[in-house]
């Protein structure tokens, strides 16, 4: 199969998903995966459609496969780290979720979604202080609320140690 044919089939699967036909998209992507079992982009899209369909356990293998490939694009890698971490978390595999999401935050420190999902996984592992710190820092840095911004320095200060008293 040519690179153009592969691209056309990936585009078709995306179109089907966007039209609300994710099962048909999944069928196309599974066929494409059989044709390209070592292709990072195909594995990523296949993982993603499984997540869309609520088939998280099936998505894991595809996420792991695409992340093992160096040719995965930067944006797809970002999405795959978030997807796999979130999927591990929803499956109750909290330690693995924290590990993957920490890696995502290290690679993409500006990504608030990765930090948010990491905070959820940290909550699940009982690391409440770090989870709260991440969310407070994210809120202070990204909120458009003028009242939050008025207290930004205080929020950032107290986020470091919520137990601090005078």
mmCIF file of C-alpha atoms in Angstrom:
data_model
loop_
_atom_site.group_PDB
_atom_site.id
_atom_site.type_symbol
_atom_site.label_atom_id
_atom_site.label_comp_id
_atom_site.label_asym_id
_atom_site.label_seq_id
_atom_site.Cartn_x
_atom_site.Cartn_y
_atom_site.Cartn_z
ATOM 1 C CA UNK A 1 0.000 0.000 0.000
ATOM 2 C CA UNK A 2 1.304 3.420 -0.898
ATOM 3 C CA UNK A 3 1.844 6.247 1.566
ATOM 4 C CA UNK A 4 -0.934 8.188 -0.184
ATOM 5 C CA UNK A 5 -3.357 5.276 0.152
ATOM 6 C CA UNK A 6 -2.520 5.024 3.869
ATOM 7 C CA UNK A 7 -3.107 8.765 4.286
ATOM 8 C CA UNK A 8 -6.430 8.515 2.438
ATOM 9 C CA UNK A 9 -7.580 5.677 4.710
ATOM 10 C CA UNK A 10 -6.539 7.607 7.848
ATOM 11 C CA UNK A 11 -8.435 10.636 6.534
ATOM 12 C CA UNK A 12 -11.476 8.477 5.826
ATOM 13 C CA UNK A 13 -11.410 7.072 9.366
ATOM 14 C CA UNK A 14 -11.208 10.615 10.763
ATOM 15 C CA UNK A 15 -14.131 11.698 8.577
ATOM 16 C CA UNK A 16 -16.223 8.751 9.797
ATOM 17 C CA UNK A 17 -15.423 9.594 13.412
ATOM 18 C CA UNK A 18 -16.319 13.269 12.856
ATOM 19 C CA UNK A 19 -19.621 12.230 11.247
ATOM 20 C CA UNK A 20 -20.533 10.252 14.372
ATOM 21 C CA UNK A 21 -19.684 6.851 12.905
ATOM 22 C CA UNK A 22 -16.853 5.731 15.217
ATOM 23 C CA UNK A 23 -17.546 1.995 14.816
ATOM 24 C CA UNK A 24 -16.960 2.278 11.081
ATOM 25 C CA UNK A 25 -13.826 4.320 11.741
ATOM 26 C CA UNK A 26 -12.625 1.591 14.111
ATOM 27 C CA UNK A 27 -13.167 -1.068 11.436
ATOM 28 C CA UNK A 28 -11.080 0.931 8.956
ATOM 29 C CA UNK A 29 -8.335 1.540 11.500
ATOM 30 C CA UNK A 30 -8.163 -2.111 12.548
ATOM 31 C CA UNK A 31 -7.771 -3.092 8.884
ATOM 32 C CA UNK A 32 -5.076 -0.443 8.493
ATOM 33 C CA UNK A 33 -3.339 -1.707 11.647
ATOM 34 C CA UNK A 34 -3.228 -5.204 10.161
ATOM 35 C CA UNK A 35 -1.606 -3.712 7.061
ATOM 36 C CA UNK A 36 0.795 -1.445 9.035
ATOM 37 C CA UNK A 37 1.378 -3.144 12.413
ATOM 38 C CA UNK A 38 4.511 -1.083 13.155
ATOM 39 C CA UNK A 39 3.266 2.333 12.041
ATOM 40 C CA UNK A 40 3.175 4.856 14.918
ATOM 41 C CA UNK A 41 0.470 7.116 13.462
ATOM 42 C CA UNK A 42 -1.818 4.205 12.648
ATOM 43 C CA UNK A 43 -1.357 2.823 16.173
ATOM 44 C CA UNK A 44 -2.121 6.237 17.691
ATOM 45 C CA UNK A 45 -5.290 6.732 15.697
ATOM 46 C CA UNK A 46 -6.381 3.176 16.502
ATOM 47 C CA UNK A 47 -5.811 3.769 20.227
ATOM 48 C CA UNK A 48 -7.724 7.010 20.071
ATOM 49 C CA UNK A 49 -10.793 5.518 18.360
ATOM 50 C CA UNK A 50 -10.917 2.764 20.977
ATOM 51 C CA UNK A 51 -10.979 5.456 23.665
ATOM 52 C CA UNK A 52 -13.754 7.307 21.827
ATOM 53 C CA UNK A 53 -15.801 4.105 21.886
ATOM 54 C CA UNK A 54 -15.167 3.453 25.582
ATOM 55 C CA UNK A 55 -12.908 0.486 24.804
ATOM 56 C CA UNK A 56 -10.095 1.674 27.065
ATOM 57 C CA UNK A 57 -8.605 -1.760 27.764
ATOM 58 C CA UNK A 58 -8.213 -2.352 24.021
ATOM 59 C CA UNK A 59 -6.696 1.106 23.510
ATOM 60 C CA UNK A 60 -3.727 0.452 25.831
ATOM 61 C CA UNK A 61 -1.821 -1.818 23.450
ATOM 62 C CA UNK A 62 -2.076 0.702 20.625
ATOM 63 C CA UNK A 63 -1.011 3.614 22.835
ATOM 64 C CA UNK A 64 1.989 1.657 24.099
ATOM 65 C CA UNK A 65 2.888 0.634 20.545
ATOM 66 C CA UNK A 66 2.810 4.172 19.157
ATOM 67 C CA UNK A 67 4.787 5.625 22.070
ATOM 68 C CA UNK A 68 7.528 3.067 21.482
ATOM 69 C CA UNK A 69 8.109 4.493 17.994
ATOM 70 C CA UNK A 70 10.403 7.498 17.560
ATOM 71 C CA UNK A 71 8.660 8.614 14.357
ATOM 72 C CA UNK A 72 5.465 9.632 16.167
ATOM 73 C CA UNK A 73 4.892 13.352 15.578
ATOM 74 C CA UNK A 74 5.273 15.719 18.529
ATOM 75 C CA UNK A 75 1.551 16.521 18.679
ATOM 76 C CA UNK A 76 0.584 12.858 18.400
ATOM 77 C CA UNK A 77 3.108 12.005 21.137
ATOM 78 C CA UNK A 78 1.560 14.632 23.387
ATOM 79 C CA UNK A 79 -1.892 13.195 22.715
ATOM 80 C CA UNK A 80 -0.724 9.616 23.188
ATOM 81 C CA UNK A 81 0.874 10.383 26.563
ATOM 82 C CA UNK A 82 -2.329 12.052 27.714
ATOM 83 C CA UNK A 83 -4.481 9.284 26.236
ATOM 84 C CA UNK A 84 -2.476 6.441 27.749
ATOM 85 C CA UNK A 85 -2.195 8.134 31.139
ATOM 86 C CA UNK A 86 -5.913 8.871 31.212
ATOM 87 C CA UNK A 87 -6.709 5.347 30.057
ATOM 88 C CA UNK A 88 -4.517 3.790 32.748
ATOM 89 C CA UNK A 89 -6.276 5.977 35.321
ATOM 90 C CA UNK A 90 -9.786 5.037 34.214
ATOM 91 C CA UNK A 91 -8.743 1.362 34.319
ATOM 92 C CA UNK A 92 -7.569 1.791 37.931
ATOM 93 C CA UNK A 93 -3.897 1.445 37.005
ATOM 94 C CA UNK A 94 -3.054 4.596 38.962
ATOM 95 C CA UNK A 95 0.688 4.088 39.398
ATOM 96 C CA UNK A 96 1.152 3.613 35.675
ATOM 97 C CA UNK A 97 -1.053 6.642 35.021
ATOM 98 C CA UNK A 98 1.118 8.816 37.253
ATOM 99 C CA UNK A 99 4.284 7.517 35.587
ATOM 100 C CA UNK A 100 3.075 8.213 32.031
ATOM 101 C CA UNK A 101 1.504 11.564 32.867
ATOM 102 C CA UNK A 102 4.657 12.712 34.698
ATOM 103 C CA UNK A 103 6.606 11.860 31.565
ATOM 104 C CA UNK A 104 4.103 13.892 29.560
ATOM 105 C CA UNK A 105 4.433 16.898 31.883
ATOM 106 C CA UNK A 106 8.243 16.657 31.704
ATOM 107 C CA UNK A 107 8.154 16.628 27.899
ATOM 108 C CA UNK A 108 5.353 19.197 27.563
ATOM 109 C CA UNK A 109 5.444 21.378 30.689
ATOM 110 C CA UNK A 110 3.188 24.027 29.137
ATOM 111 C CA UNK A 111 0.350 21.551 28.564
ATOM 112 C CA UNK A 112 -2.333 22.240 31.158
ATOM 113 C CA UNK A 113 -4.372 19.183 30.196
ATOM 114 C CA UNK A 114 -1.458 16.875 31.021
ATOM 115 C CA UNK A 115 -1.011 18.614 34.397
ATOM 116 C CA UNK A 116 -4.738 18.334 35.086
ATOM 117 C CA UNK A 117 -4.844 14.620 34.328
ATOM 118 C CA UNK A 118 -1.677 14.107 36.375
ATOM 119 C CA UNK A 119 -3.367 15.826 39.311
ATOM 120 C CA UNK A 120 -6.313 13.417 39.028
ATOM 121 C CA UNK A 121 -3.995 10.404 38.971
ATOM 122 C CA UNK A 122 -2.054 11.788 41.935
ATOM 123 C CA UNK A 123 -5.330 12.153 43.810
ATOM 124 C CA UNK A 124 -6.055 8.487 43.069
ATOM 125 C CA UNK A 125 -2.680 7.450 44.510
ATOM 126 C CA UNK A 126 -3.242 9.466 47.683
ATOM 127 C CA UNK A 127 -0.782 12.206 46.747
ATOM 128 C CA UNK A 128 -3.320 14.907 47.531
ATOM 129 C CA UNK A 129 -0.855 17.671 48.348
ATOM 130 C CA UNK A 130 0.913 17.423 44.981
ATOM 131 C CA UNK A 131 -2.408 17.074 43.144
ATOM 132 C CA UNK A 132 -3.730 20.225 44.777
ATOM 133 C CA UNK A 133 -0.470 22.105 44.154
ATOM 134 C CA UNK A 134 -0.624 21.319 40.438
ATOM 135 C CA UNK A 135 -4.227 22.456 40.152
ATOM 136 C CA UNK A 136 -3.660 25.656 42.129
ATOM 137 C CA UNK A 137 -0.621 26.575 40.039
ATOM 138 C CA UNK A 138 -2.541 25.846 36.848
ATOM 139 C CA UNK A 139 -5.511 27.902 38.019
ATOM 140 C CA UNK A 140 -3.296 30.840 38.980
ATOM 141 C CA UNK A 141 -1.455 30.723 35.665
ATOM 142 C CA UNK A 142 -4.383 30.231 33.305
ATOM 143 C CA UNK A 143 -7.509 31.717 34.876
ATOM 144 C CA UNK A 144 -9.068 34.753 33.221
ATOM 145 C CA UNK A 145 -11.043 35.468 36.364
ATOM 146 C CA UNK A 146 -9.912 38.904 37.581
ATOM 147 C CA UNK A 147 -10.526 37.870 41.185
ATOM 148 C CA UNK A 148 -8.205 34.872 40.817
ATOM 149 C CA UNK A 149 -5.616 37.033 39.086
ATOM 150 C CA UNK A 150 -5.843 39.542 41.931
ATOM 151 C CA UNK A 151 -4.671 36.797 44.272
ATOM 152 C CA UNK A 152 -2.345 35.022 41.871
ATOM 153 C CA UNK A 153 0.830 35.572 43.883
ATOM 154 C CA UNK A 154 -0.844 34.386 47.084
ATOM 155 C CA UNK A 155 -2.296 31.308 45.362
ATOM 156 C CA UNK A 156 1.092 30.407 43.878
ATOM 157 C CA UNK A 157 2.772 30.937 47.262
ATOM 158 C CA UNK A 158 0.312 28.816 49.241
ATOM 159 C CA UNK A 159 0.243 26.126 46.560
ATOM 160 C CA UNK A 160 3.801 25.225 47.579
ATOM 161 C CA UNK A 161 2.753 24.412 51.151
ATOM 162 C CA UNK A 162 -0.942 24.279 51.987
ATOM 163 C CA UNK A 163 -0.086 23.539 55.620
ATOM 164 C CA UNK A 164 1.826 26.804 56.076
ATOM 165 C CA UNK A 165 0.563 28.983 58.899
ATOM 166 C CA UNK A 166 1.842 32.037 60.672
#
